[in-house]
Amino acid sequence: MYKRVRLKDTVEVPPEELGDVSPDLVKRLLQDKLEGRMDEEVGSVVSVTEVHDIGEGTVLPNRPGVYYEAEFDAVTFDPQMQEVVDGTVVEVVEFGAFVGIGPVDGLLHVSQISDEYLAFDGENQRLSSNESDRALGVEDAVRARIVTKSIDERNPRDSKIGLTAKQPGLGKHGWLEEEHEKREATTAEGE
C-alpha cells in the first residue's frame, strides 16, 4: 500500500554546498540517500516530496560535511500481510511467476496460482495448464494476496514477498473476467 508519511532523518551537506542550505538542496540530498531504500517500519521510500524543517547543522570530527536533521514528507510503498494487490508478471520461471507490485516484485509460486497442474514452457516464458487452455505469461495482469513478507533493509533486492492467487476473486485478470461472464450467463439463464 502506498502511504504519505512524515519522517525525520539526518543528511550530510558537502562543504561545496554549505553556502546554500535550502529546502531544495536538502530534498535532493534526501532523495539521493533514501529513494529506493527499504525500511522495516515504513517500507520502500518511493519519493521524498517536501522538506518541512531543517535543524541546526552539526560538525563531526574528521568529517568534511555538516550534518542536518530534516523533517520531510515521503511517499512509501509498504506491502501489508493479507493485502490484495494488482500487479504485472515480470518473469516466469519453473517454480512460479514474479509479479511486479509497486517498486518490488513478489513471488507467485506455481502451487499458489491454480488448482490445475501448470507446466513450465521456457520457450514461451509461461506456465500452462494441460487441463484447460489457461496460461500465465510475462506482462499478464494478476490480482493476488500477500501471504508472506521478509524485508531486508540492507539489500532491498533480497527482500521476499510471497503471493497467492488460489482464493476466489484472485488470479490472472483474464481468468477473472471469464469467470464473471460465466456467472452472468448462468444468472441470465436462471431468470
mmCIF file of C-alpha atoms in Angstrom:
data_model
loop_
_atom_site.group_PDB
_atom_site.id
_atom_site.type_symbol
_atom_site.label_atom_id
_atom_site.label_comp_id
_atom_site.label_asym_id
_atom_site.label_seq_id
_atom_site.Cartn_x
_atom_site.Cartn_y
_atom_site.Cartn_z
ATOM 1 C CA MET A 1 0.000 0.000 0.000
ATOM 2 C CA TYR A 2 1.236 3.485 -0.816
ATOM 3 C CA LYS A 3 1.373 5.953 2.059
ATOM 4 C CA ARG A 4 2.355 9.550 2.576
ATOM 5 C CA VAL A 5 4.386 9.758 5.776
ATOM 6 C CA ARG A 6 6.270 12.405 7.696
ATOM 7 C CA LEU A 7 9.812 11.300 8.553
ATOM 8 C CA LYS A 8 12.983 12.632 10.157
ATOM 9 C CA ASP A 9 16.484 11.800 9.006
ATOM 10 C CA THR A 10 19.954 13.275 9.037
ATOM 11 C CA VAL A 11 21.600 14.370 5.822
ATOM 12 C CA GLU A 12 25.215 15.357 5.156
ATOM 13 C CA VAL A 13 25.669 18.622 3.266
ATOM 14 C CA PRO A 14 29.049 18.606 1.499
ATOM 15 C CA PRO A 15 31.379 21.615 2.013
ATOM 16 C CA GLU A 16 30.854 22.978 -1.524
ATOM 17 C CA GLU A 17 27.075 23.238 -0.843
ATOM 18 C CA LEU A 18 27.241 24.947 2.574
ATOM 19 C CA GLY A 19 26.615 28.415 1.103
ATOM 20 C CA ASP A 20 23.025 27.465 0.251
ATOM 21 C CA VAL A 21 21.460 25.034 2.733
ATOM 22 C CA SER A 22 17.923 25.336 1.347
ATOM 23 C CA PRO A 23 14.904 23.005 1.439
ATOM 24 C CA ASP A 24 15.537 22.210 -2.264
ATOM 25 C CA LEU A 25 19.141 21.160 -1.571
ATOM 26 C CA VAL A 26 18.150 19.070 1.452
ATOM 27 C CA LYS A 27 15.322 17.469 -0.560
ATOM 28 C CA ARG A 28 17.760 16.478 -3.341
ATOM 29 C CA LEU A 29 20.237 15.043 -0.815
ATOM 30 C CA LEU A 30 17.448 13.107 0.948
ATOM 31 C CA GLN A 31 16.216 11.769 -2.408
ATOM 32 C CA ASP A 32 19.728 10.540 -3.256
ATOM 33 C CA LYS A 33 20.084 8.936 0.167
ATOM 34 C CA LEU A 34 16.638 7.381 0.679
ATOM 35 C CA GLU A 35 14.722 6.757 -2.561
ATOM 36 C CA GLY A 36 14.679 3.055 -3.370
ATOM 37 C CA ARG A 37 15.784 2.107 0.141
ATOM 38 C CA MET A 38 13.760 -0.352 2.203
ATOM 39 C CA ASP A 39 12.898 0.157 5.867
ATOM 40 C CA GLU A 40 11.060 -2.357 8.063
ATOM 41 C CA GLU A 41 8.842 0.345 9.605
ATOM 42 C CA VAL A 42 7.837 2.453 6.581
ATOM 43 C CA GLY A 43 8.530 0.121 3.644
ATOM 44 C CA SER A 44 10.220 1.261 0.448
ATOM 45 C CA VAL A 45 10.772 5.013 0.050
ATOM 46 C CA VAL A 46 9.402 5.861 -3.382
ATOM 47 C CA SER A 47 9.823 9.635 -3.310
ATOM 48 C CA VAL A 48 10.773 12.472 -0.956
ATOM 49 C CA THR A 49 8.132 15.090 -1.735
ATOM 50 C CA GLU A 50 8.619 18.082 0.584
ATOM 51 C CA VAL A 51 11.049 19.264 3.282
ATOM 52 C CA HIS A 52 9.333 20.993 6.229
ATOM 53 C CA ASP A 53 12.070 21.719 8.736
ATOM 54 C CA ILE A 54 15.873 21.758 8.700
ATOM 55 C CA GLY A 55 17.572 21.671 12.092
ATOM 56 C CA GLU A 56 20.838 23.241 13.151
ATOM 57 C CA GLY A 57 23.936 21.870 11.464
ATOM 58 C CA THR A 58 26.338 19.666 13.385
ATOM 59 C CA VAL A 59 30.025 19.296 12.607
ATOM 60 C CA LEU A 60 31.633 15.927 13.371
ATOM 61 C CA PRO A 61 35.374 15.461 13.927
ATOM 62 C CA ASN A 62 37.324 14.358 10.843
ATOM 63 C CA ARG A 63 34.260 14.698 8.577
ATOM 64 C CA PRO A 64 34.173 17.356 5.833
ATOM 65 C CA GLY A 65 30.395 17.928 5.678
ATOM 66 C CA VAL A 66 27.868 19.413 8.047
ATOM 67 C CA TYR A 67 25.017 17.191 9.254
ATOM 68 C CA TYR A 68 21.452 18.490 9.377
ATOM 69 C CA GLU A 69 18.386 16.769 10.774
ATOM 70 C CA ALA A 70 15.417 17.330 8.474
ATOM 71 C CA GLU A 71 11.704 16.680 8.781
ATOM 72 C CA PHE A 72 10.075 15.809 5.465
ATOM 73 C CA ASP A 73 7.168 14.114 3.692
ATOM 74 C CA ALA A 74 7.737 10.992 1.629
ATOM 75 C CA VAL A 75 5.660 8.576 -0.402
ATOM 76 C CA THR A 76 6.347 4.986 0.640
ATOM 77 C CA PHE A 77 5.224 1.572 -0.507
ATOM 78 C CA ASP A 78 4.632 -0.759 2.428
ATOM 79 C CA PRO A 79 3.075 -4.098 1.449
ATOM 80 C CA GLN A 80 0.807 -5.399 4.227
ATOM 81 C CA MET A 81 0.112 -9.023 5.106
ATOM 82 C CA GLN A 82 -3.189 -10.246 3.578
ATOM 83 C CA GLU A 83 -3.407 -7.155 1.346
ATOM 84 C CA VAL A 84 -4.894 -7.805 -2.103
ATOM 85 C CA VAL A 85 -2.710 -6.279 -4.815
ATOM 86 C CA ASP A 86 -2.803 -5.952 -8.581
ATOM 87 C CA GLY A 87 0.437 -6.402 -10.464
ATOM 88 C CA THR A 88 2.046 -7.479 -13.707
ATOM 89 C CA VAL A 89 4.032 -10.657 -14.318
ATOM 90 C CA VAL A 90 7.640 -9.587 -14.949
ATOM 91 C CA GLU A 91 9.287 -13.017 -15.162
ATOM 92 C CA VAL A 92 8.179 -16.639 -15.375
ATOM 93 C CA VAL A 93 10.404 -19.420 -14.041
ATOM 94 C CA GLU A 94 9.981 -23.139 -13.445
ATOM 95 C CA PHE A 95 8.767 -22.650 -9.870
ATOM 96 C CA GLY A 96 6.381 -19.734 -10.456
ATOM 97 C CA ALA A 97 5.996 -16.149 -11.594
ATOM 98 C CA PHE A 98 7.493 -12.920 -10.295
ATOM 99 C CA VAL A 99 4.857 -10.204 -10.128
ATOM 100 C CA GLY A 100 5.697 -6.501 -10.030
ATOM 101 C CA ILE A 101 3.685 -4.838 -7.261
ATOM 102 C CA GLY A 102 4.745 -1.236 -6.916
ATOM 103 C CA PRO A 103 8.525 -0.855 -6.651
ATOM 104 C CA VAL A 104 9.067 -4.502 -5.567
ATOM 105 C CA ASP A 105 8.432 -7.956 -7.006
ATOM 106 C CA GLY A 106 6.527 -10.736 -5.252
ATOM 107 C CA LEU A 107 6.745 -14.464 -5.958
ATOM 108 C CA LEU A 108 3.591 -16.248 -7.033
ATOM 109 C CA HIS A 109 4.681 -19.866 -6.533
ATOM 110 C CA VAL A 110 3.331 -22.341 -9.094
ATOM 111 C CA SER A 111 1.397 -24.119 -6.318
ATOM 112 C CA GLN A 112 -0.364 -20.821 -5.455
ATOM 113 C CA ILE A 113 -1.598 -19.950 -8.965
ATOM 114 C CA SER A 114 -4.261 -22.550 -9.717
ATOM 115 C CA ASP A 115 -5.697 -25.876 -8.601
ATOM 116 C CA GLU A 116 -4.756 -27.173 -12.055
ATOM 117 C CA TYR A 117 -1.250 -28.501 -12.713
ATOM 118 C CA LEU A 118 0.793 -25.847 -14.523
ATOM 119 C CA ALA A 119 3.764 -26.880 -16.665
ATOM 120 C CA PHE A 120 6.644 -24.507 -17.352
ATOM 121 C CA ASP A 121 7.064 -23.541 -21.003
ATOM 122 C CA GLY A 122 10.539 -21.945 -21.062
ATOM 123 C CA GLU A 123 10.459 -21.218 -24.773
ATOM 124 C CA ASN A 124 7.363 -19.001 -24.432
ATOM 125 C CA GLN A 125 8.083 -17.831 -20.861
ATOM 126 C CA ARG A 126 4.778 -19.061 -19.432
ATOM 127 C CA LEU A 127 3.083 -21.575 -17.175
ATOM 128 C CA SER A 128 0.399 -23.581 -18.987
ATOM 129 C CA SER A 129 -2.348 -25.952 -17.895
ATOM 130 C CA ASN A 130 -2.895 -29.282 -19.660
ATOM 131 C CA GLU A 131 -6.465 -29.450 -18.291
ATOM 132 C CA SER A 132 -7.654 -26.164 -19.809
ATOM 133 C CA ASP A 133 -6.307 -23.550 -22.186
ATOM 134 C CA ARG A 134 -5.208 -21.307 -19.320
ATOM 135 C CA ALA A 135 -1.671 -19.909 -19.315
ATOM 136 C CA LEU A 136 0.178 -17.269 -17.312
ATOM 137 C CA GLY A 137 2.960 -15.333 -19.019
ATOM 138 C CA VAL A 138 5.089 -12.197 -18.888
ATOM 139 C CA GLU A 139 3.076 -8.940 -18.897
ATOM 140 C CA ASP A 140 -0.146 -10.664 -17.766
ATOM 141 C CA ALA A 141 -2.119 -8.645 -15.196
ATOM 142 C CA VAL A 142 -2.687 -10.539 -11.931
ATOM 143 C CA ARG A 143 -4.622 -9.991 -8.697
ATOM 144 C CA ALA A 144 -3.048 -11.700 -5.668
ATOM 145 C CA ARG A 145 -2.923 -11.636 -1.872
ATOM 146 C CA ILE A 146 0.286 -11.043 0.101
ATOM 147 C CA VAL A 147 0.828 -14.072 2.359
ATOM 148 C CA THR A 148 4.496 -13.737 3.401
ATOM 149 C CA LYS A 149 6.816 -10.776 3.798
ATOM 150 C CA SER A 150 10.503 -10.679 4.694
ATOM 151 C CA ILE A 151 12.139 -7.258 4.348
ATOM 152 C CA ASP A 152 15.932 -6.969 4.036
ATOM 153 C CA GLU A 153 16.820 -3.333 4.796
ATOM 154 C CA ARG A 154 20.493 -3.712 3.820
ATOM 155 C CA ASN A 155 19.788 -5.361 0.461
ATOM 156 C CA PRO A 156 16.245 -4.408 -0.627
ATOM 157 C CA ARG A 157 16.578 -6.632 -3.712
ATOM 158 C CA ASP A 158 16.860 -9.599 -1.311
ATOM 159 C CA SER A 159 13.503 -8.801 0.300
ATOM 160 C CA LYS A 160 10.920 -11.504 -0.288
ATOM 161 C CA ILE A 161 7.173 -11.162 -0.728
ATOM 162 C CA GLY A 162 5.070 -14.299 -1.181
ATOM 163 C CA LEU A 163 1.759 -14.157 -3.041
ATOM 164 C CA THR A 164 -1.243 -16.434 -3.557
ATOM 165 C CA ALA A 165 -3.905 -16.347 -6.266
ATOM 166 C CA LYS A 166 -5.841 -19.512 -5.363
ATOM 167 C CA GLN A 167 -8.688 -17.832 -3.500
ATOM 168 C CA PRO A 168 -11.943 -16.676 -5.149
ATOM 169 C CA GLY A 169 -11.560 -13.297 -6.828
ATOM 170 C CA LEU A 170 -7.815 -13.720 -7.299
ATOM 171 C CA GLY A 171 -5.786 -14.763 -10.352
ATOM 172 C CA LYS A 172 -4.987 -13.584 -13.843
ATOM 173 C CA HIS A 173 -7.328 -10.732 -14.818
ATOM 174 C CA GLY A 174 -8.389 -12.579 -17.983
ATOM 175 C CA TRP A 175 -9.410 -15.630 -15.916
ATOM 176 C CA LEU A 176 -11.390 -13.424 -13.522
ATOM 177 C CA GLU A 177 -13.235 -11.822 -16.443
ATOM 178 C CA GLU A 178 -14.078 -15.286 -17.870
ATOM 179 C CA GLU A 179 -15.476 -16.412 -14.501
ATOM 180 C CA HIS A 180 -17.517 -13.208 -14.186
ATOM 181 C CA GLU A 181 -19.002 -13.697 -17.673
ATOM 182 C CA LYS A 182 -19.883 -17.337 -16.841
ATOM 183 C CA ARG A 183 -21.672 -16.229 -13.643
ATOM 184 C CA GLU A 184 -23.615 -13.564 -15.540
ATOM 185 C CA ALA A 185 -24.614 -16.075 -18.237
ATOM 186 C CA THR A 186 -25.768 -18.566 -15.575
ATOM 187 C CA THR A 187 -27.756 -15.848 -13.805
ATOM 188 C CA ALA A 188 -29.376 -14.752 -17.091
ATOM 189 C CA GLU A 189 -30.368 -18.370 -17.884
ATOM 190 C CA GLY A 190 -31.975 -18.802 -14.474
ATOM 191 C CA GLU A 191 -34.280 -15.806 -14.886
#
